[in-house]
Amino acid sequence: MSPSTLLARLGLALIGALLAPLVLAQALPDAAALFRQHCASCHGEQRTGGMGPALLPESLERLRPAEAQRTIAQGRVATQMPGFGSQLSADEIAALAQWVYQPVLQAPRWAEADIRASRVALAGADALPARPLWQADPMNLFVVVEGGDHHVSLVDGDRFEVIHRFASRYALHGGPKFTPEGRYVFLGSRDGWITKFDLWNLAVVAEVRAGLNMRNIAVSGDGRYVMAANYLPRTLALFDADLNLVRTYDASTLDGKAASRVSAVYDAAPRRSFIVALKDLPELWEISYDPQAAPIHDGLVHDYQMGEAIAKPGFLGVRRTPLDEPLDDFFFDQGYRHVLGATRPKAVPTSGPRTEAGAATAQVVNLDIRRKVADLPLAGMPHLGSGITWAWKNTTVLASPNLKGNGVDVIDMATWKPVATITTPGPGFFMRSHERSRYAWTDSMMSPTAKDTLTLIDKATLQPVATVREPGRTLAHIEFTKDGRYALASLWEMDGALIIYDATTLKEIKRLPMSKPVGKYNVWNKISRSEGTSH
């Protein structure tokens, strides 16, 4: 080969190498441009939502990429989301689905002005009748969240018939919360919307967007306030009962140098306060809605009266309890003096003492003295947010499902010592009972082989005594009627159902077809804080 031929071939190879990335870039679909053309008008230029839900990684945690591709191609039934399968190629759909799981380069903001501007309210809501328009016991009403097509059904708990069904915001999460008289229910969505629904008049009366990615909401025991826990932005948002913004709180340390996502907020009605867990900071907050709340003393003090610290107002102020580890979720004892919280699994240390890889811990925090008083010896990943309590022998016990262990842990709440670990077919998520039932029901929905099984535990013997199954399908989330006679389970499938069992004989009474009923909530059990339900 002559030198000139060799140089020519090398030159062509070099040109090819330089042009290859350009050719590849032209061949790959431009997902950002596709989004601007087809999606931004409904989902927002920054993917923060509009007519459609937010398309942020934090909002899509429960949506698998394959399902995202199907949604883009086929749309969503009973929504305004059309299918784009006839307009976009398979590669373009795949590129779009991959792109919405990537973080927005300039982190989106959601300030108080945005919250206030988002609020909408039904004109004349104050004049609606103060009585139900339908014929049923309003205290035995079930609010059923259907995650399959994003609807809510209201079910008569006596006749087991659907009274009403309405479209909800995308991906409701954290459980509905009720006002004390049971007339209004507040629903929170993953992408930050809070909906106030009048159960008696079957109408949405107000909505507001508290954040861009929200964990859950809580309603004060007196029904005057609603608080939202946000992942994005890293804030708490406080509203009045009509969803007018009262104020926001930055979820940060006292000096403002570190910020956190908010794990959860729950109402502690006997204390007249909200309790808040932070996912990234080892602090537990108490925010009192009692106008007569004692002042808050942050900083160093030297006497029990805390007279040397500069006092801040106790009403709607943040009272901080330092912790060893952040809490993911938590549960109250019956007197609301203690919080029982689960922490995230720890990484294996590279030096020093080693603990079991991935082991989760749990702790007990006394809210009155504001410090941890005990560690709970729970292995795996306890789901304390779904824990329940009942009287057992001469004490009260807490039972908690476990997300990574084949068992239910039972703890004596007087000594904080383990009583038993009850073996189940697989890891579970939900647990429920009723003060008039001898059984506690728990699922194994986290297990690929036992997700079809509900286990019944005798609350006196702490032994599993029966199971109910839907072979090959997912059976989860029990709730009882007001009187405890019937237990309602969710067939957790797109073509699912609400299955009603006699709570004593376990005989199936009826099933109502529903689209992935992810949860159901009895008004009376929730507002009365029944011992068999999570709060």
PDB file of C-alpha atoms in Angstrom, residues 75-321:
ATOM      1  CA  GLY A  75     -53.233   7.071  27.131  1.00  0.00           C
ATOM      2  CA  ARG A  76     -55.292   6.705  30.307  1.00  0.00           C
ATOM      3  CA  VAL A  77     -58.909   5.656  30.285  1.00  0.00           C
ATOM      4  CA  ALA A  78     -61.378   8.149  31.826  1.00  0.00           C
ATOM      5  CA  THR A  79     -58.800  10.967  31.827  1.00  0.00           C
ATOM      6  CA  GLN A  80     -57.720  13.698  29.413  1.00  0.00           C
ATOM      7  CA  MET A  81     -54.467  11.835  28.691  1.00  0.00           C
ATOM      8  CA  PRO A  82     -54.591  10.740  25.009  1.00  0.00           C
ATOM      9  CA  GLY A  83     -52.508   7.985  23.459  1.00  0.00           C
ATOM     10  CA  PHE A  84     -49.606   8.959  21.189  1.00  0.00           C
ATOM     11  CA  GLY A  85     -48.957   5.534  19.699  1.00  0.00           C
ATOM     12  CA  SER A  86     -50.133   6.660  16.262  1.00  0.00           C
ATOM     13  CA  GLN A  87     -48.012   9.838  16.299  1.00  0.00           C
ATOM     14  CA  LEU A  88     -44.733   8.687  17.833  1.00  0.00           C
ATOM     15  CA  SER A  89     -42.460   5.800  17.017  1.00  0.00           C
ATOM     16  CA  ALA A  90     -41.541   3.159  19.580  1.00  0.00           C
ATOM     17  CA  ASP A  91     -38.081   4.738  19.923  1.00  0.00           C
ATOM     18  CA  GLU A  92     -39.570   8.186  20.507  1.00  0.00           C
ATOM     19  CA  ILE A  93     -41.954   6.819  23.167  1.00  0.00           C
ATOM     20  CA  ALA A  94     -39.083   5.008  24.886  1.00  0.00           C
ATOM     21  CA  ALA A  95     -36.965   8.179  24.826  1.00  0.00           C
ATOM     22  CA  LEU A  96     -39.791  10.265  26.294  1.00  0.00           C
ATOM     23  CA  ALA A  97     -40.440   7.725  29.055  1.00  0.00           C
ATOM     24  CA  GLN A  98     -36.748   7.642  29.949  1.00  0.00           C
ATOM     25  CA  TRP A  99     -36.498  11.423  29.932  1.00  0.00           C
ATOM     26  CA  VAL A 100     -39.280  12.126  32.434  1.00  0.00           C
ATOM     27  CA  TYR A 101     -37.425  10.025  35.025  1.00  0.00           C
ATOM     28  CA  GLN A 102     -34.423  12.374  34.818  1.00  0.00           C
ATOM     29  CA  PRO A 103     -34.168  15.349  37.222  1.00  0.00           C
ATOM     30  CA  VAL A 104     -35.058  18.785  35.911  1.00  0.00           C
ATOM     31  CA  LEU A 105     -31.731  20.562  35.442  1.00  0.00           C
ATOM     32  CA  GLN A 106     -32.886  23.778  37.093  1.00  0.00           C
ATOM     33  CA  ALA A 107     -34.702  22.592  40.200  1.00  0.00           C
ATOM     34  CA  PRO A 108     -38.314  23.804  40.049  1.00  0.00           C
ATOM     35  CA  ARG A 109     -39.558  26.162  42.743  1.00  0.00           C
ATOM     36  CA  TRP A 110     -42.932  26.375  44.463  1.00  0.00           C
ATOM     37  CA  ALA A 111     -43.238  29.415  46.703  1.00  0.00           C
ATOM     38  CA  GLU A 112     -46.073  30.785  48.840  1.00  0.00           C
ATOM     39  CA  ALA A 113     -47.263  32.956  45.938  1.00  0.00           C
ATOM     40  CA  ASP A 114     -47.557  29.834  43.764  1.00  0.00           C
ATOM     41  CA  ILE A 115     -49.529  28.038  46.461  1.00  0.00           C
ATOM     42  CA  ARG A 116     -51.979  30.894  46.872  1.00  0.00           C
ATOM     43  CA  ALA A 117     -52.381  31.300  43.102  1.00  0.00           C
ATOM     44  CA  SER A 118     -53.201  27.602  42.694  1.00  0.00           C
ATOM     45  CA  ARG A 119     -56.197  27.612  45.044  1.00  0.00           C
ATOM     46  CA  VAL A 120     -59.674  27.173  43.568  1.00  0.00           C
ATOM     47  CA  ALA A 121     -62.944  27.027  45.500  1.00  0.00           C
ATOM     48  CA  LEU A 122     -66.574  26.226  44.779  1.00  0.00           C
ATOM     49  CA  ALA A 123     -68.723  29.346  44.856  1.00  0.00           C
ATOM     50  CA  GLY A 124     -71.509  29.078  47.400  1.00  0.00           C
ATOM     51  CA  ALA A 125     -69.967  26.108  49.251  1.00  0.00           C
ATOM     52  CA  ASP A 126     -70.945  27.661  52.589  1.00  0.00           C
ATOM     53  CA  ALA A 127     -74.607  27.480  51.610  1.00  0.00           C
ATOM     54  CA  LEU A 128     -74.648  23.737  50.893  1.00  0.00           C
ATOM     55  CA  PRO A 129     -77.040  21.738  53.139  1.00  0.00           C
ATOM     56  CA  ALA A 130     -75.616  20.544  56.459  1.00  0.00           C
ATOM     57  CA  ARG A 131     -77.012  17.029  55.964  1.00  0.00           C
ATOM     58  CA  PRO A 132     -76.320  14.154  53.586  1.00  0.00           C
ATOM     59  CA  LEU A 133     -78.129  14.175  50.258  1.00  0.00           C
ATOM     60  CA  TRP A 134     -78.113  10.368  50.239  1.00  0.00           C
ATOM     61  CA  GLN A 135     -79.841   7.748  52.384  1.00  0.00           C
ATOM     62  CA  ALA A 136     -77.213   5.849  54.404  1.00  0.00           C
ATOM     63  CA  ASP A 137     -75.357   6.030  57.708  1.00  0.00           C
ATOM     64  CA  PRO A 138     -72.735   8.781  57.207  1.00  0.00           C
ATOM     65  CA  MET A 139     -70.622   7.269  59.993  1.00  0.00           C
ATOM     66  CA  ASN A 140     -70.450   3.893  58.233  1.00  0.00           C
ATOM     67  CA  LEU A 141     -69.348   5.339  54.900  1.00  0.00           C
ATOM     68  CA  PHE A 142     -66.204   4.049  53.197  1.00  0.00           C
ATOM     69  CA  VAL A 143     -63.963   6.255  51.092  1.00  0.00           C
ATOM     70  CA  VAL A 144     -62.266   3.957  48.569  1.00  0.00           C
ATOM     71  CA  VAL A 145     -59.228   5.158  46.614  1.00  0.00           C
ATOM     72  CA  GLU A 146     -59.032   3.484  43.194  1.00  0.00           C
ATOM     73  CA  GLY A 147     -55.461   3.866  41.984  1.00  0.00           C
ATOM     74  CA  GLY A 148     -56.018   2.118  38.666  1.00  0.00           C
ATOM     75  CA  ASP A 149     -57.925   4.934  37.000  1.00  0.00           C
ATOM     76  CA  HIS A 150     -57.533   7.637  39.672  1.00  0.00           C
ATOM     77  CA  HIS A 151     -61.049   7.745  41.049  1.00  0.00           C
ATOM     78  CA  VAL A 152     -62.632   7.708  44.497  1.00  0.00           C
ATOM     79  CA  SER A 153     -65.732   5.662  45.306  1.00  0.00           C
ATOM     80  CA  LEU A 154     -68.031   6.218  48.293  1.00  0.00           C
ATOM     81  CA  VAL A 155     -69.469   2.937  49.567  1.00  0.00           C
ATOM     82  CA  ASP A 156     -72.431   2.432  51.895  1.00  0.00           C
ATOM     83  CA  GLY A 157     -71.063   0.242  54.709  1.00  0.00           C
ATOM     84  CA  ASP A 158     -74.469  -1.310  55.463  1.00  0.00           C
ATOM     85  CA  ARG A 159     -75.696  -2.274  51.997  1.00  0.00           C
ATOM     86  CA  PHE A 160     -72.228  -2.416  50.382  1.00  0.00           C
ATOM     87  CA  GLU A 161     -73.304  -0.356  47.404  1.00  0.00           C
ATOM     88  CA  VAL A 162     -71.478   2.493  45.668  1.00  0.00           C
ATOM     89  CA  ILE A 163     -73.201   5.792  46.451  1.00  0.00           C
ATOM     90  CA  HIS A 164     -70.993   7.998  44.291  1.00  0.00           C
ATOM     91  CA  ARG A 165     -67.774   7.900  42.243  1.00  0.00           C
ATOM     92  CA  PHE A 166     -65.633  10.836  41.153  1.00  0.00           C
ATOM     93  CA  ALA A 167     -62.279  11.502  39.460  1.00  0.00           C
ATOM     94  CA  SER A 168     -59.399  12.309  41.764  1.00  0.00           C
ATOM     95  CA  ARG A 169     -56.026  13.940  41.313  1.00  0.00           C
ATOM     96  CA  TYR A 170     -53.183  11.735  40.097  1.00  0.00           C
ATOM     97  CA  ALA A 171     -51.749   9.162  42.546  1.00  0.00           C
ATOM     98  CA  LEU A 172     -53.470   9.896  45.854  1.00  0.00           C
ATOM     99  CA  HIS A 173     -51.156   9.014  48.722  1.00  0.00           C
ATOM    100  CA  GLY A 174     -50.979   8.969  52.506  1.00  0.00           C
ATOM    101  CA  GLY A 175     -54.607   8.157  53.288  1.00  0.00           C
ATOM    102  CA  PRO A 176     -57.662  10.465  53.327  1.00  0.00           C
ATOM    103  CA  LYS A 177     -58.169  12.619  56.416  1.00  0.00           C
ATOM    104  CA  PHE A 178     -61.571  13.594  57.847  1.00  0.00           C
ATOM    105  CA  THR A 179     -62.968  16.512  59.785  1.00  0.00           C
ATOM    106  CA  PRO A 180     -64.248  15.622  63.294  1.00  0.00           C
ATOM    107  CA  GLU A 181     -67.936  15.447  62.337  1.00  0.00           C
ATOM    108  CA  GLY A 182     -67.180  13.329  59.259  1.00  0.00           C
ATOM    109  CA  ARG A 183     -68.602  15.715  56.683  1.00  0.00           C
ATOM    110  CA  TYR A 184     -65.427  16.624  54.805  1.00  0.00           C
ATOM    111  CA  VAL A 185     -62.558  14.488  53.584  1.00  0.00           C
ATOM    112  CA  PHE A 186     -59.187  15.833  52.482  1.00  0.00           C
ATOM    113  CA  LEU A 187     -57.267  13.920  49.809  1.00  0.00           C
ATOM    114  CA  GLY A 188     -53.567  14.442  49.075  1.00  0.00           C
ATOM    115  CA  SER A 189     -51.805  13.538  45.814  1.00  0.00           C
ATOM    116  CA  ARG A 190     -48.189  12.702  45.061  1.00  0.00           C
ATOM    117  CA  ASP A 191     -47.825  15.850  42.978  1.00  0.00           C
ATOM    118  CA  GLY A 192     -48.889  18.137  45.778  1.00  0.00           C
ATOM    119  CA  TRP A 193     -52.621  18.729  45.359  1.00  0.00           C
ATOM    120  CA  ILE A 194     -54.987  18.777  48.325  1.00  0.00           C
ATOM    121  CA  THR A 195     -58.677  18.270  47.563  1.00  0.00           C
ATOM    122  CA  LYS A 196     -61.439  19.101  50.056  1.00  0.00           C
ATOM    123  CA  PHE A 197     -64.527  17.036  49.283  1.00  0.00           C
ATOM    124  CA  ASP A 198     -67.949  17.476  50.897  1.00  0.00           C
ATOM    125  CA  LEU A 199     -69.128  13.907  51.504  1.00  0.00           C
ATOM    126  CA  TRP A 200     -72.646  14.990  52.383  1.00  0.00           C
ATOM    127  CA  ASN A 201     -73.153  17.043  49.214  1.00  0.00           C
ATOM    128  CA  LEU A 202     -70.898  14.974  46.905  1.00  0.00           C
ATOM    129  CA  ALA A 203     -68.908  17.993  45.747  1.00  0.00           C
ATOM    130  CA  VAL A 204     -65.313  19.186  45.577  1.00  0.00           C
ATOM    131  CA  VAL A 205     -65.411  22.465  47.491  1.00  0.00           C
ATOM    132  CA  ALA A 206     -61.758  23.543  47.358  1.00  0.00           C
ATOM    133  CA  GLU A 207     -58.360  22.540  46.002  1.00  0.00           C
ATOM    134  CA  VAL A 208     -54.832  23.874  46.423  1.00  0.00           C
ATOM    135  CA  ARG A 209     -51.369  22.756  45.421  1.00  0.00           C
ATOM    136  CA  ALA A 210     -49.155  22.619  48.510  1.00  0.00           C
ATOM    137  CA  GLY A 211     -45.990  21.479  46.740  1.00  0.00           C
ATOM    138  CA  LEU A 212     -44.579  19.635  43.749  1.00  0.00           C
ATOM    139  CA  ASN A 213     -44.029  16.294  45.464  1.00  0.00           C
ATOM    140  CA  MET A 214     -45.980  15.643  48.658  1.00  0.00           C
ATOM    141  CA  ARG A 215     -45.800  12.774  51.141  1.00  0.00           C
ATOM    142  CA  ASN A 216     -49.036  13.131  53.109  1.00  0.00           C
ATOM    143  CA  ILE A 217     -51.439  15.490  54.855  1.00  0.00           C
ATOM    144  CA  ALA A 218     -52.913  15.758  58.344  1.00  0.00           C
ATOM    145  CA  VAL A 219     -56.059  17.455  59.642  1.00  0.00           C
ATOM    146  CA  SER A 220     -56.096  18.951  63.128  1.00  0.00           C
ATOM    147  CA  GLY A 221     -58.320  17.334  65.746  1.00  0.00           C
ATOM    148  CA  ASP A 222     -60.511  20.433  65.876  1.00  0.00           C
ATOM    149  CA  GLY A 223     -60.861  20.499  62.074  1.00  0.00           C
ATOM    150  CA  ARG A 224     -59.431  24.013  61.782  1.00  0.00           C
ATOM    151  CA  TYR A 225     -56.098  23.266  60.084  1.00  0.00           C
ATOM    152  CA  VAL A 226     -54.585  21.101  57.361  1.00  0.00           C
ATOM    153  CA  MET A 227     -50.842  20.490  57.148  1.00  0.00           C
ATOM    154  CA  ALA A 228     -48.933  19.100  54.152  1.00  0.00           C
ATOM    155  CA  ALA A 229     -45.558  17.335  54.245  1.00  0.00           C
ATOM    156  CA  ASN A 230     -43.454  17.960  51.124  1.00  0.00           C
ATOM    157  CA  TYR A 231     -40.453  16.308  49.547  1.00  0.00           C
ATOM    158  CA  LEU A 232     -40.221  19.069  46.931  1.00  0.00           C
ATOM    159  CA  PRO A 233     -39.823  21.806  47.929  1.00  0.00           C
ATOM    160  CA  ARG A 234     -38.451  20.902  51.345  1.00  0.00           C
ATOM    161  CA  THR A 235     -41.246  22.504  53.305  1.00  0.00           C
ATOM    162  CA  LEU A 236     -44.340  22.054  55.407  1.00  0.00           C
ATOM    163  CA  ALA A 237     -47.417  23.999  54.351  1.00  0.00           C
ATOM    164  CA  LEU A 238     -50.162  24.954  56.818  1.00  0.00           C
ATOM    165  CA  PHE A 239     -53.700  25.796  55.657  1.00  0.00           C
ATOM    166  CA  ASP A 240     -56.979  26.698  57.272  1.00  0.00           C
ATOM    167  CA  ALA A 241     -59.976  24.409  56.794  1.00  0.00           C
ATOM    168  CA  ASP A 242     -60.893  26.120  53.519  1.00  0.00           C
ATOM    169  CA  LEU A 243     -57.376  25.543  52.155  1.00  0.00           C
ATOM    170  CA  ASN A 244     -56.251  29.136  52.438  1.00  0.00           C
ATOM    171  CA  LEU A 245     -52.512  29.193  53.096  1.00  0.00           C
ATOM    172  CA  VAL A 246     -51.611  30.217  56.640  1.00  0.00           C
ATOM    173  CA  ARG A 247     -47.833  29.847  56.331  1.00  0.00           C
ATOM    174  CA  THR A 248     -45.019  27.559  55.215  1.00  0.00           C
ATOM    175  CA  TYR A 249     -42.119  26.163  57.241  1.00  0.00           C
ATOM    176  CA  ASP A 250     -38.676  25.455  55.807  1.00  0.00           C
ATOM    177  CA  ALA A 251     -37.724  21.909  56.818  1.00  0.00           C
ATOM    178  CA  SER A 252     -34.275  22.875  58.005  1.00  0.00           C
ATOM    179  CA  THR A 253     -32.057  22.990  61.048  1.00  0.00           C
ATOM    180  CA  LEU A 254     -32.402  25.873  63.485  1.00  0.00           C
ATOM    181  CA  ASP A 255     -29.437  27.660  61.877  1.00  0.00           C
ATOM    182  CA  GLY A 256     -30.787  27.023  58.382  1.00  0.00           C
ATOM    183  CA  LYS A 257     -27.586  25.340  57.187  1.00  0.00           C
ATOM    184  CA  ALA A 258     -29.142  21.948  56.350  1.00  0.00           C
ATOM    185  CA  ALA A 259     -32.520  21.089  54.835  1.00  0.00           C
ATOM    186  CA  SER A 260     -34.583  17.925  54.627  1.00  0.00           C
ATOM    187  CA  ARG A 261     -37.438  16.241  52.876  1.00  0.00           C
ATOM    188  CA  VAL A 262     -40.424  15.747  55.184  1.00  0.00           C
ATOM    189  CA  SER A 263     -41.127  12.064  55.877  1.00  0.00           C
ATOM    190  CA  ALA A 264     -44.589  12.393  57.395  1.00  0.00           C
ATOM    191  CA  VAL A 265     -46.959  14.574  59.400  1.00  0.00           C
ATOM    192  CA  TYR A 266     -49.711  13.252  61.694  1.00  0.00           C
ATOM    193  CA  ASP A 267     -52.217  14.855  64.004  1.00  0.00           C
ATOM    194  CA  ALA A 268     -51.836  14.239  67.746  1.00  0.00           C
ATOM    195  CA  ALA A 269     -55.359  15.305  68.689  1.00  0.00           C
ATOM    196  CA  PRO A 270     -55.059  14.943  72.496  1.00  0.00           C
ATOM    197  CA  ARG A 271     -51.979  17.186  72.390  1.00  0.00           C
ATOM    198  CA  ARG A 272     -53.591  19.649  69.955  1.00  0.00           C
ATOM    199  CA  SER A 273     -50.517  19.490  67.755  1.00  0.00           C
ATOM    200  CA  PHE A 274     -49.007  18.124  64.571  1.00  0.00           C
ATOM    201  CA  ILE A 275     -46.011  15.793  64.829  1.00  0.00           C
ATOM    202  CA  VAL A 276     -43.511  15.914  61.958  1.00  0.00           C
ATOM    203  CA  ALA A 277     -40.700  13.521  60.973  1.00  0.00           C
ATOM    204  CA  LEU A 278     -37.848  14.670  58.741  1.00  0.00           C
ATOM    205  CA  LYS A 279     -36.262  12.200  56.346  1.00  0.00           C
ATOM    206  CA  ASP A 280     -32.764  13.700  56.192  1.00  0.00           C
ATOM    207  CA  LEU A 281     -32.357  15.390  59.601  1.00  0.00           C
ATOM    208  CA  PRO A 282     -32.297  13.715  63.049  1.00  0.00           C
ATOM    209  CA  GLU A 283     -35.106  15.852  64.453  1.00  0.00           C
ATOM    210  CA  LEU A 284     -38.765  15.338  65.383  1.00  0.00           C
ATOM    211  CA  TRP A 285     -40.975  18.421  65.344  1.00  0.00           C
ATOM    212  CA  GLU A 286     -44.117  19.258  67.280  1.00  0.00           C
ATOM    213  CA  ILE A 287     -46.217  22.175  65.997  1.00  0.00           C
ATOM    214  CA  SER A 288     -49.037  23.102  68.359  1.00  0.00           C
ATOM    215  CA  TYR A 289     -52.325  24.540  67.110  1.00  0.00           C
ATOM    216  CA  ASP A 290     -53.376  25.347  70.690  1.00  0.00           C
ATOM    217  CA  PRO A 291     -53.500  29.165  71.092  1.00  0.00           C
ATOM    218  CA  GLN A 292     -52.493  28.649  74.741  1.00  0.00           C
ATOM    219  CA  ALA A 293     -49.432  26.520  73.941  1.00  0.00           C
ATOM    220  CA  ALA A 294     -46.426  27.090  76.187  1.00  0.00           C
ATOM    221  CA  PRO A 295     -43.553  29.155  74.781  1.00  0.00           C
ATOM    222  CA  ILE A 296     -40.727  27.399  72.942  1.00  0.00           C
ATOM    223  CA  HIS A 297     -37.162  27.760  74.199  1.00  0.00           C
ATOM    224  CA  ASP A 298     -34.515  26.991  71.604  1.00  0.00           C
ATOM    225  CA  GLY A 299     -30.890  27.189  72.673  1.00  0.00           C
ATOM    226  CA  LEU A 300     -28.913  26.457  75.818  1.00  0.00           C
ATOM    227  CA  VAL A 301     -30.575  26.571  79.234  1.00  0.00           C
ATOM    228  CA  HIS A 302     -29.394  25.713  82.735  1.00  0.00           C
ATOM    229  CA  ASP A 303     -32.548  25.189  84.758  1.00  0.00           C
ATOM    230  CA  TYR A 304     -35.645  23.053  84.324  1.00  0.00           C
ATOM    231  CA  GLN A 305     -37.796  26.143  83.745  1.00  0.00           C
ATOM    232  CA  MET A 306     -35.693  26.975  80.673  1.00  0.00           C
ATOM    233  CA  GLY A 307     -35.814  30.577  81.693  1.00  0.00           C
ATOM    234  CA  GLU A 308     -32.487  31.558  80.143  1.00  0.00           C
ATOM    235  CA  ALA A 309     -33.376  30.819  76.524  1.00  0.00           C
ATOM    236  CA  ILE A 310     -35.117  33.344  74.317  1.00  0.00           C
ATOM    237  CA  ALA A 311     -38.767  32.316  74.143  1.00  0.00           C
ATOM    238  CA  LYS A 312     -40.692  31.938  70.907  1.00  0.00           C
ATOM    239  CA  PRO A 313     -44.479  31.659  70.661  1.00  0.00           C
ATOM    240  CA  GLY A 314     -45.724  28.124  71.206  1.00  0.00           C
ATOM    241  CA  PHE A 315     -48.780  28.564  68.984  1.00  0.00           C
ATOM    242  CA  LEU A 316     -47.851  27.315  65.492  1.00  0.00           C
ATOM    243  CA  GLY A 317     -44.182  27.341  66.463  1.00  0.00           C
ATOM    244  CA  VAL A 318     -41.701  24.501  65.956  1.00  0.00           C
ATOM    245  CA  ARG A 319     -40.699  22.547  69.071  1.00  0.00           C
ATOM    246  CA  ARG A 320     -37.682  20.390  68.140  1.00  0.00           C
ATOM    247  CA  THR A 321     -36.648  17.043  69.600  1.00  0.00           C
TER     248      THR A 321
END
